[in-house]
Coordinates of C-alpha atoms in Angstrom, one line a residue:
M236 CA -11.2 2.4 23.4
K237 CA -11.5 -1.4 23.2
K238 CA -8.5 -3.1 21.6
L239 CA -6.6 -6.3 22.0
I240 CA -3.4 -4.6 23.2
N241 CA -1.2 -4.5 26.3
D242 CA 0.2 -1.0 26.3
P243 CA -0.4 1.6 23.6
A244 CA 3.4 2.2 23.6
D245 CA 4.1 -1.4 22.7
V246 CA 1.6 -2.0 19.9
V247 CA 4.1 -2.3 17.1
L248 CA 6.7 -4.3 19.0
D249 CA 4.1 -6.8 20.3
A250 CA 2.6 -7.2 16.8
L251 CA 6.1 -7.9 15.4
R252 CA 6.6 -10.6 18.1
G253 CA 3.4 -12.2 16.9
M254 CA 4.5 -12.0 13.3
A255 CA 7.7 -13.8 14.1
V256 CA 5.8 -16.6 15.7
A257 CA 3.3 -16.9 12.8
H258 CA 6.0 -16.7 10.0
P259 CA 9.2 -18.4 11.0
E260 CA 10.3 -18.3 7.3
L261 CA 10.9 -14.5 7.8
R262 CA 13.5 -12.9 10.0
V263 CA 11.9 -10.3 12.4
D264 CA 14.5 -7.9 13.8
L265 CA 12.8 -6.5 16.9
E266 CA 15.5 -4.0 17.7
N267 CA 15.3 -2.3 14.3
R268 CA 11.7 -3.3 13.7
I269 CA 12.3 -4.7 10.3
V270 CA 10.9 -7.8 8.6
V271 CA 13.4 -9.6 6.2
R272 CA 13.2 -12.6 3.9
G273 CA 14.8 -15.5 5.7
D274 CA 17.2 -16.1 2.8
A275 CA 18.3 -12.5 2.4
P276 CA 20.5 -11.1 1.1
L277 CA 20.1 -12.7 -2.3
Q278 CA 23.4 -12.5 -4.1
N279 CA 23.4 -10.5 -7.3
T280 CA 19.7 -9.8 -7.0
V281 CA 18.2 -6.4 -6.4
G282 CA 16.8 -6.0 -2.9
V283 CA 13.3 -4.5 -2.8
I284 CA 12.3 -2.8 0.5
S285 CA 9.4 -0.6 1.6
G286 CA 8.0 0.7 4.8
G287 CA 6.2 3.4 6.6
G288 CA 4.0 3.9 9.6
S289 CA 2.4 0.8 11.1
G290 CA -1.4 0.4 11.1
H291 CA -1.9 -0.4 7.5
E292 CA -1.3 -4.2 7.7
P293 CA -0.7 -6.3 5.8
L294 CA 1.2 -3.5 4.1
H295 CA 4.2 -3.6 4.3
G296 CA 5.5 -6.5 6.5
G297 CA 2.8 -8.8 5.1
F298 CA 4.2 -8.5 1.6
V299 CA 7.8 -9.7 2.5
G300 CA 8.7 -13.0 0.7
P301 CA 9.6 -14.5 -2.6
G302 CA 8.1 -12.6 -5.5
M303 CA 7.5 -9.3 -3.6
L304 CA 9.5 -7.4 -0.9
T305 CA 12.9 -8.5 0.4
A306 CA 12.3 -6.4 3.6
A307 CA 9.9 -4.0 5.2
V308 CA 10.5 -1.3 7.8
A309 CA 7.9 -0.7 10.5
G310 CA 7.5 2.8 12.0
E311 CA 5.3 3.5 15.0
V312 CA 1.6 3.7 14.2
F313 CA 1.1 6.3 11.4
T314 CA 4.7 7.5 12.0
S315 CA 7.6 7.2 9.5
P316 CA 10.4 4.8 10.3
T317 CA 13.8 6.4 11.1
P318 CA 16.7 6.6 8.7
D319 CA 18.6 4.2 10.9
Q320 CA 15.8 1.6 10.6
I321 CA 15.7 2.0 6.9
G322 CA 19.5 1.8 6.7
A323 CA 19.4 -1.5 8.7
A324 CA 16.9 -3.0 6.2
T325 CA 18.9 -1.7 3.2
T326 CA 22.1 -3.4 4.6
A327 CA 20.2 -6.6 5.4
V328 CA 19.0 -7.1 1.8
S329 CA 22.1 -5.8 -0.1
G330 CA 23.4 -8.6 -2.3
G331 CA 25.6 -6.6 -4.6
A332 CA 23.0 -5.6 -7.2
G333 CA 21.6 -2.6 -5.5
V334 CA 18.5 -1.9 -3.5
L335 CA 15.2 -0.3 -4.5
H336 CA 13.3 1.8 -1.9
I337 CA 9.5 1.9 -2.6
V338 CA 8.2 5.0 -0.7
K339 CA 4.7 6.1 -0.3
N340 CA 4.4 9.9 -0.8
Y341 CA 4.1 11.1 2.8
T342 CA 6.6 13.8 3.7
G343 CA 8.2 12.0 6.6
D344 CA 8.6 8.8 4.7
V345 CA 10.1 10.6 1.7
L346 CA 12.6 12.5 3.8
N347 CA 13.7 9.6 5.9
F348 CA 14.1 7.2 3.0
Q349 CA 16.1 9.9 1.2
L350 CA 18.5 10.3 4.1
A351 CA 18.8 6.5 4.5
A352 CA 19.7 6.2 0.8
E353 CA 22.5 8.8 1.2
L354 CA 23.9 6.9 4.2
A355 CA 23.7 3.7 2.1
D356 CA 25.6 5.3 -0.7
D357 CA 28.4 6.2 1.8
D358 CA 28.6 2.5 2.6
G359 CA 28.9 1.6 -1.1
I360 CA 25.3 0.4 -1.6
K361 CA 23.6 1.7 -4.7
V362 CA 20.0 2.7 -4.0
E363 CA 17.2 3.9 -6.3
A364 CA 13.9 5.2 -4.9
V365 CA 10.4 5.2 -6.4
V366 CA 7.7 7.4 -4.8
V367 CA 4.2 6.1 -5.0
D368 CA 1.5 8.8 -5.5
D369 CA -1.6 7.1 -6.8
D370 CA -4.4 8.8 -4.8
V371 CA -6.5 11.1 -7.1
A372 CA -8.7 12.5 -4.3
V373 CA -6.5 15.5 -3.5
Q374 CA -3.5 17.2 -5.0
D375 CA -1.9 17.9 -1.6
S376 CA -2.9 16.7 1.9
T377 CA -2.2 17.1 5.6
Y378 CA 0.8 14.9 5.3
T379 CA 2.0 15.4 1.7
A380 CA 3.1 17.7 -1.0
G381 CA 1.4 16.2 -4.0
R382 CA -0.8 13.1 -4.2
R383 CA -0.7 10.5 -1.4
G384 CA 0.6 7.0 -1.8
T385 CA -2.2 4.5 -1.1
G386 CA -3.6 1.3 -2.6
G387 CA -1.4 1.4 -5.7
T388 CA 1.6 0.6 -3.4
V389 CA 0.5 -3.1 -3.6
V390 CA 0.8 -3.1 -7.4
V391 CA 4.2 -1.3 -7.3
E392 CA 5.6 -3.7 -4.7
K393 CA 4.3 -6.8 -6.6
A394 CA 5.6 -5.7 -10.0
A395 CA 9.1 -4.7 -8.6
G396 CA 9.4 -7.8 -6.6
A397 CA 8.4 -10.1 -9.5
L398 CA 10.9 -8.4 -11.9
A399 CA 13.7 -8.5 -9.3
A400 CA 13.2 -12.2 -8.9
T401 CA 14.1 -12.7 -12.6
G402 CA 17.6 -11.2 -12.1
A403 CA 16.8 -7.8 -13.6
D404 CA 19.2 -5.0 -12.7
L405 CA 18.4 -2.1 -10.5
E406 CA 17.5 0.3 -13.3
Q407 CA 15.0 -2.1 -14.7
V408 CA 13.4 -2.9 -11.4
A409 CA 13.1 0.8 -10.6
G410 CA 11.7 1.4 -14.1
I411 CA 8.9 -1.2 -13.7
A412 CA 8.0 0.2 -10.2
R413 CA 7.6 3.7 -11.8
K414 CA 5.5 2.2 -14.6
A415 CA 3.2 0.5 -12.1
N416 CA 2.8 3.7 -10.2
E417 CA 2.0 5.7 -13.3
A418 CA -0.6 3.0 -14.3
S419 CA -2.4 3.0 -10.9
R420 CA -4.9 5.4 -9.4
S421 CA -6.9 5.1 -6.2
F422 CA -9.8 6.8 -4.3
G423 CA -11.0 6.1 -0.7
I424 CA -14.2 6.4 1.2
A425 CA -14.6 6.3 5.0
L426 CA -17.7 5.2 6.9
S427 CA -16.1 5.7 10.3
A428 CA -12.8 6.9 11.7
C429 CA -10.0 4.8 13.0
T430 CA -8.7 5.0 16.6
V431 CA -5.0 5.3 17.1
P432 CA -4.1 3.4 20.3
A433 CA -1.9 6.2 21.6
A434 CA -4.7 8.7 21.2
G435 CA -7.5 6.5 22.4
T436 CA -10.2 8.4 20.6
P437 CA -11.4 8.4 17.0
S438 CA -9.3 10.5 14.7
F439 CA -12.3 12.4 13.5
E440 CA -16.1 12.4 14.1
L441 CA -18.8 11.4 11.7
T442 CA -22.5 11.4 12.5
E443 CA -24.5 8.3 12.0
N444 CA -25.4 9.0 8.3
E445 CA -22.2 10.8 7.3
I446 CA -19.3 9.5 5.3
E447 CA -15.9 11.1 4.2
I448 CA -15.2 11.1 0.5
G449 CA -11.6 10.9 -0.7
I450 CA -9.8 9.9 2.4
G451 CA -6.2 8.9 2.7
I452 CA -4.9 6.0 4.8
H453 CA -4.6 7.9 8.0
G454 CA -8.1 9.3 8.1
E455 CA -6.9 12.6 6.9
P456 CA -9.6 14.8 5.3
G457 CA -10.7 14.1 1.8
R458 CA -12.7 16.0 -0.8
E459 CA -16.0 16.3 1.2
R460 CA -18.3 15.0 3.9
R461 CA -21.7 14.0 2.8
P462 CA -24.7 11.7 3.7
I463 CA -24.2 8.0 2.9
G464 CA -25.9 6.7 -0.2
P465 CA -26.3 3.2 -1.7
A466 CA -23.2 1.2 -2.8
S467 CA -24.0 2.0 -6.4
E468 CA -23.7 5.7 -5.7
L469 CA -20.5 5.4 -3.7
A470 CA -18.9 3.1 -6.4
A471 CA -19.8 5.6 -9.1
I472 CA -18.1 8.5 -7.1
A473 CA -14.9 6.5 -6.6
T474 CA -14.8 5.1 -10.1
Q475 CA -15.6 8.3 -11.9
A476 CA -12.9 10.2 -9.9
I477 CA -10.3 7.7 -11.2
L478 CA -11.6 7.7 -14.7
D479 CA -11.6 11.5 -14.8
D480 CA -7.9 11.3 -14.2
G481 CA -7.5 9.8 -17.6
T482 CA -5.3 6.8 -17.0
L483 CA -7.9 4.3 -18.4
S484 CA -9.9 4.5 -21.5
R485 CA -12.2 2.3 -23.6
G486 CA -10.6 -0.9 -24.7
D487 CA -8.1 -1.1 -21.8
N488 CA -7.6 -4.0 -19.5
A489 CA -7.7 -3.2 -15.7
L490 CA -6.6 -4.7 -12.4
V491 CA -9.2 -3.7 -9.8
I492 CA -8.3 -3.8 -6.1
M493 CA -11.3 -3.3 -3.8
N494 CA -9.4 -2.8 -0.6
G495 CA -11.0 -2.8 2.9
M496 CA -9.8 -0.2 5.3
G497 CA -9.7 -2.6 8.3
A498 CA -13.3 -2.9 9.5
T499 CA -15.4 -3.5 6.4
P500 CA -17.0 -7.0 5.9
Q501 CA -16.0 -8.9 2.8
I502 CA -19.6 -9.0 1.7
E503 CA -19.7 -5.2 1.4
L504 CA -16.4 -5.2 -0.6
Y505 CA -17.9 -7.7 -3.0
I506 CA -21.0 -5.5 -3.4
M507 CA -18.8 -2.5 -4.2
L508 CA -16.8 -4.5 -6.7
A509 CA -19.9 -5.6 -8.5
E510 CA -21.0 -2.0 -8.8
V511 CA -17.6 -0.9 -10.1
A512 CA -17.7 -3.8 -12.6
K513 CA -21.0 -2.4 -14.0
I514 CA -19.5 1.0 -14.5
L515 CA -16.3 -0.2 -16.1
D516 CA -18.3 -2.5 -18.4
G517 CA -20.3 0.5 -19.5
Q518 CA -17.1 2.3 -20.3
G519 CA -15.7 -0.5 -22.4
I520 CA -13.0 -1.4 -19.8
T521 CA -12.3 -5.0 -19.1
I522 CA -11.5 -6.3 -15.6
A523 CA -8.6 -8.6 -16.4
R524 CA -7.6 -9.2 -12.8
S525 CA -9.1 -8.3 -9.4
L526 CA -8.3 -8.5 -5.7
V527 CA -10.8 -8.1 -2.9
G528 CA -9.9 -7.8 0.8
N529 CA -7.8 -6.0 3.4
Y530 CA -4.4 -5.0 1.8
V531 CA -3.8 -1.4 2.8
T532 CA -5.8 -0.7 5.9
S533 CA -6.2 2.2 8.4
L534 CA -6.4 0.3 11.7
D535 CA -10.1 -0.1 12.4
M536 CA -11.5 2.3 9.9
A537 CA -14.7 1.2 8.1
G538 CA -14.7 2.0 4.4
C539 CA -12.9 1.0 1.2
M540 CA -10.4 2.2 -1.3
L541 CA -10.7 1.5 -5.0
T542 CA -7.5 1.1 -7.0
L543 CA -7.5 0.7 -10.8
T544 CA -4.4 -0.2 -12.7
K545 CA -4.1 -0.1 -16.5
L546 CA -2.6 -3.5 -17.4
D547 CA -0.4 -4.1 -20.4
E548 CA 1.2 -7.5 -21.2
E549 CA 4.2 -6.8 -19.0
L550 CA 2.3 -5.7 -15.9
T551 CA -0.1 -8.6 -16.3
R552 CA 2.8 -11.1 -16.4
L553 CA 4.4 -9.6 -13.3
W554 CA 1.1 -9.5 -11.4
D555 CA 0.5 -13.2 -12.3
A556 CA 4.1 -14.2 -11.3
P557 CA 4.4 -16.5 -8.3
V558 CA 4.4 -14.8 -4.9
S559 CA 4.6 -16.2 -1.4
T560 CA 4.1 -13.7 1.5
P561 CA 1.8 -13.6 4.5
G562 CA -0.5 -11.2 2.7
L563 CA -0.4 -12.4 -1.0
R564 CA 0.2 -15.9 -2.1
W565 CA -0.4 -17.5 -5.5
G566 CA 1.4 -19.6 -8.1
V567 CA 3.6 -21.5 -5.6

């Protein structure tokens, strides 16, 4: 294992120290391992927090800032944060209008966020939770009951953060988060496994010409393992899997996120996007917005995840709204 780390046990803490140096506009609480907007809590504004296991950067800490998350909670690598950590973040962003928890559908995350919400309620903080389950690859997985939460999390966090910034109430912010989740579908492909620092070896083995189809963001098994084909073939598999789910149809506008899993060159992501664009054009679906790069990664895994979101006027406006975070920035 070759990695730029000190000790595998200190990876998350050391990374947060670096984030604090790079982004002095954010507050980084090393004890609770949370990243908070420097001006939080915002009075009479819904706080929006998310979190989960580390290793998916920039998700979630990289999306803290005006127009998106108010705070993020960092668990150990691929491990859920504790209820105490989530509780600390909830308290830090509570400005009297309630707090929204955005939770990817992984069993540990769901349970720990639920417990943290109950503790917050005891402290007089009203919490709503929205579970993201956008992955169409499998119905259940190693880590979940039901679909996994993957690339669509970026869309949910962006929509909720943008609406919260307008002064909307907690019910409205939770409602738009649920709408963004319902409008989003994802499908991932791995060309190689990632290596968790504490394990020191790849999380699974692929031969030179094999790929894994339908992966989650921890390298958990997908639909099948098969020989690698050209980008056109892989794009067709991912796109068709999403279209078969029925969220998008002819005449729709779509947001397309071609997300890298951590070790995929930008040039390959653009090639994949071009192939997806051909397919969507043939289906009469217009790419209204697109995003290409590393947004929901799996450490050093090679591969990509395609997310398609059906855009209406409201979701388009919220996607276009100004955002200023380490991982997303436009309109400011």
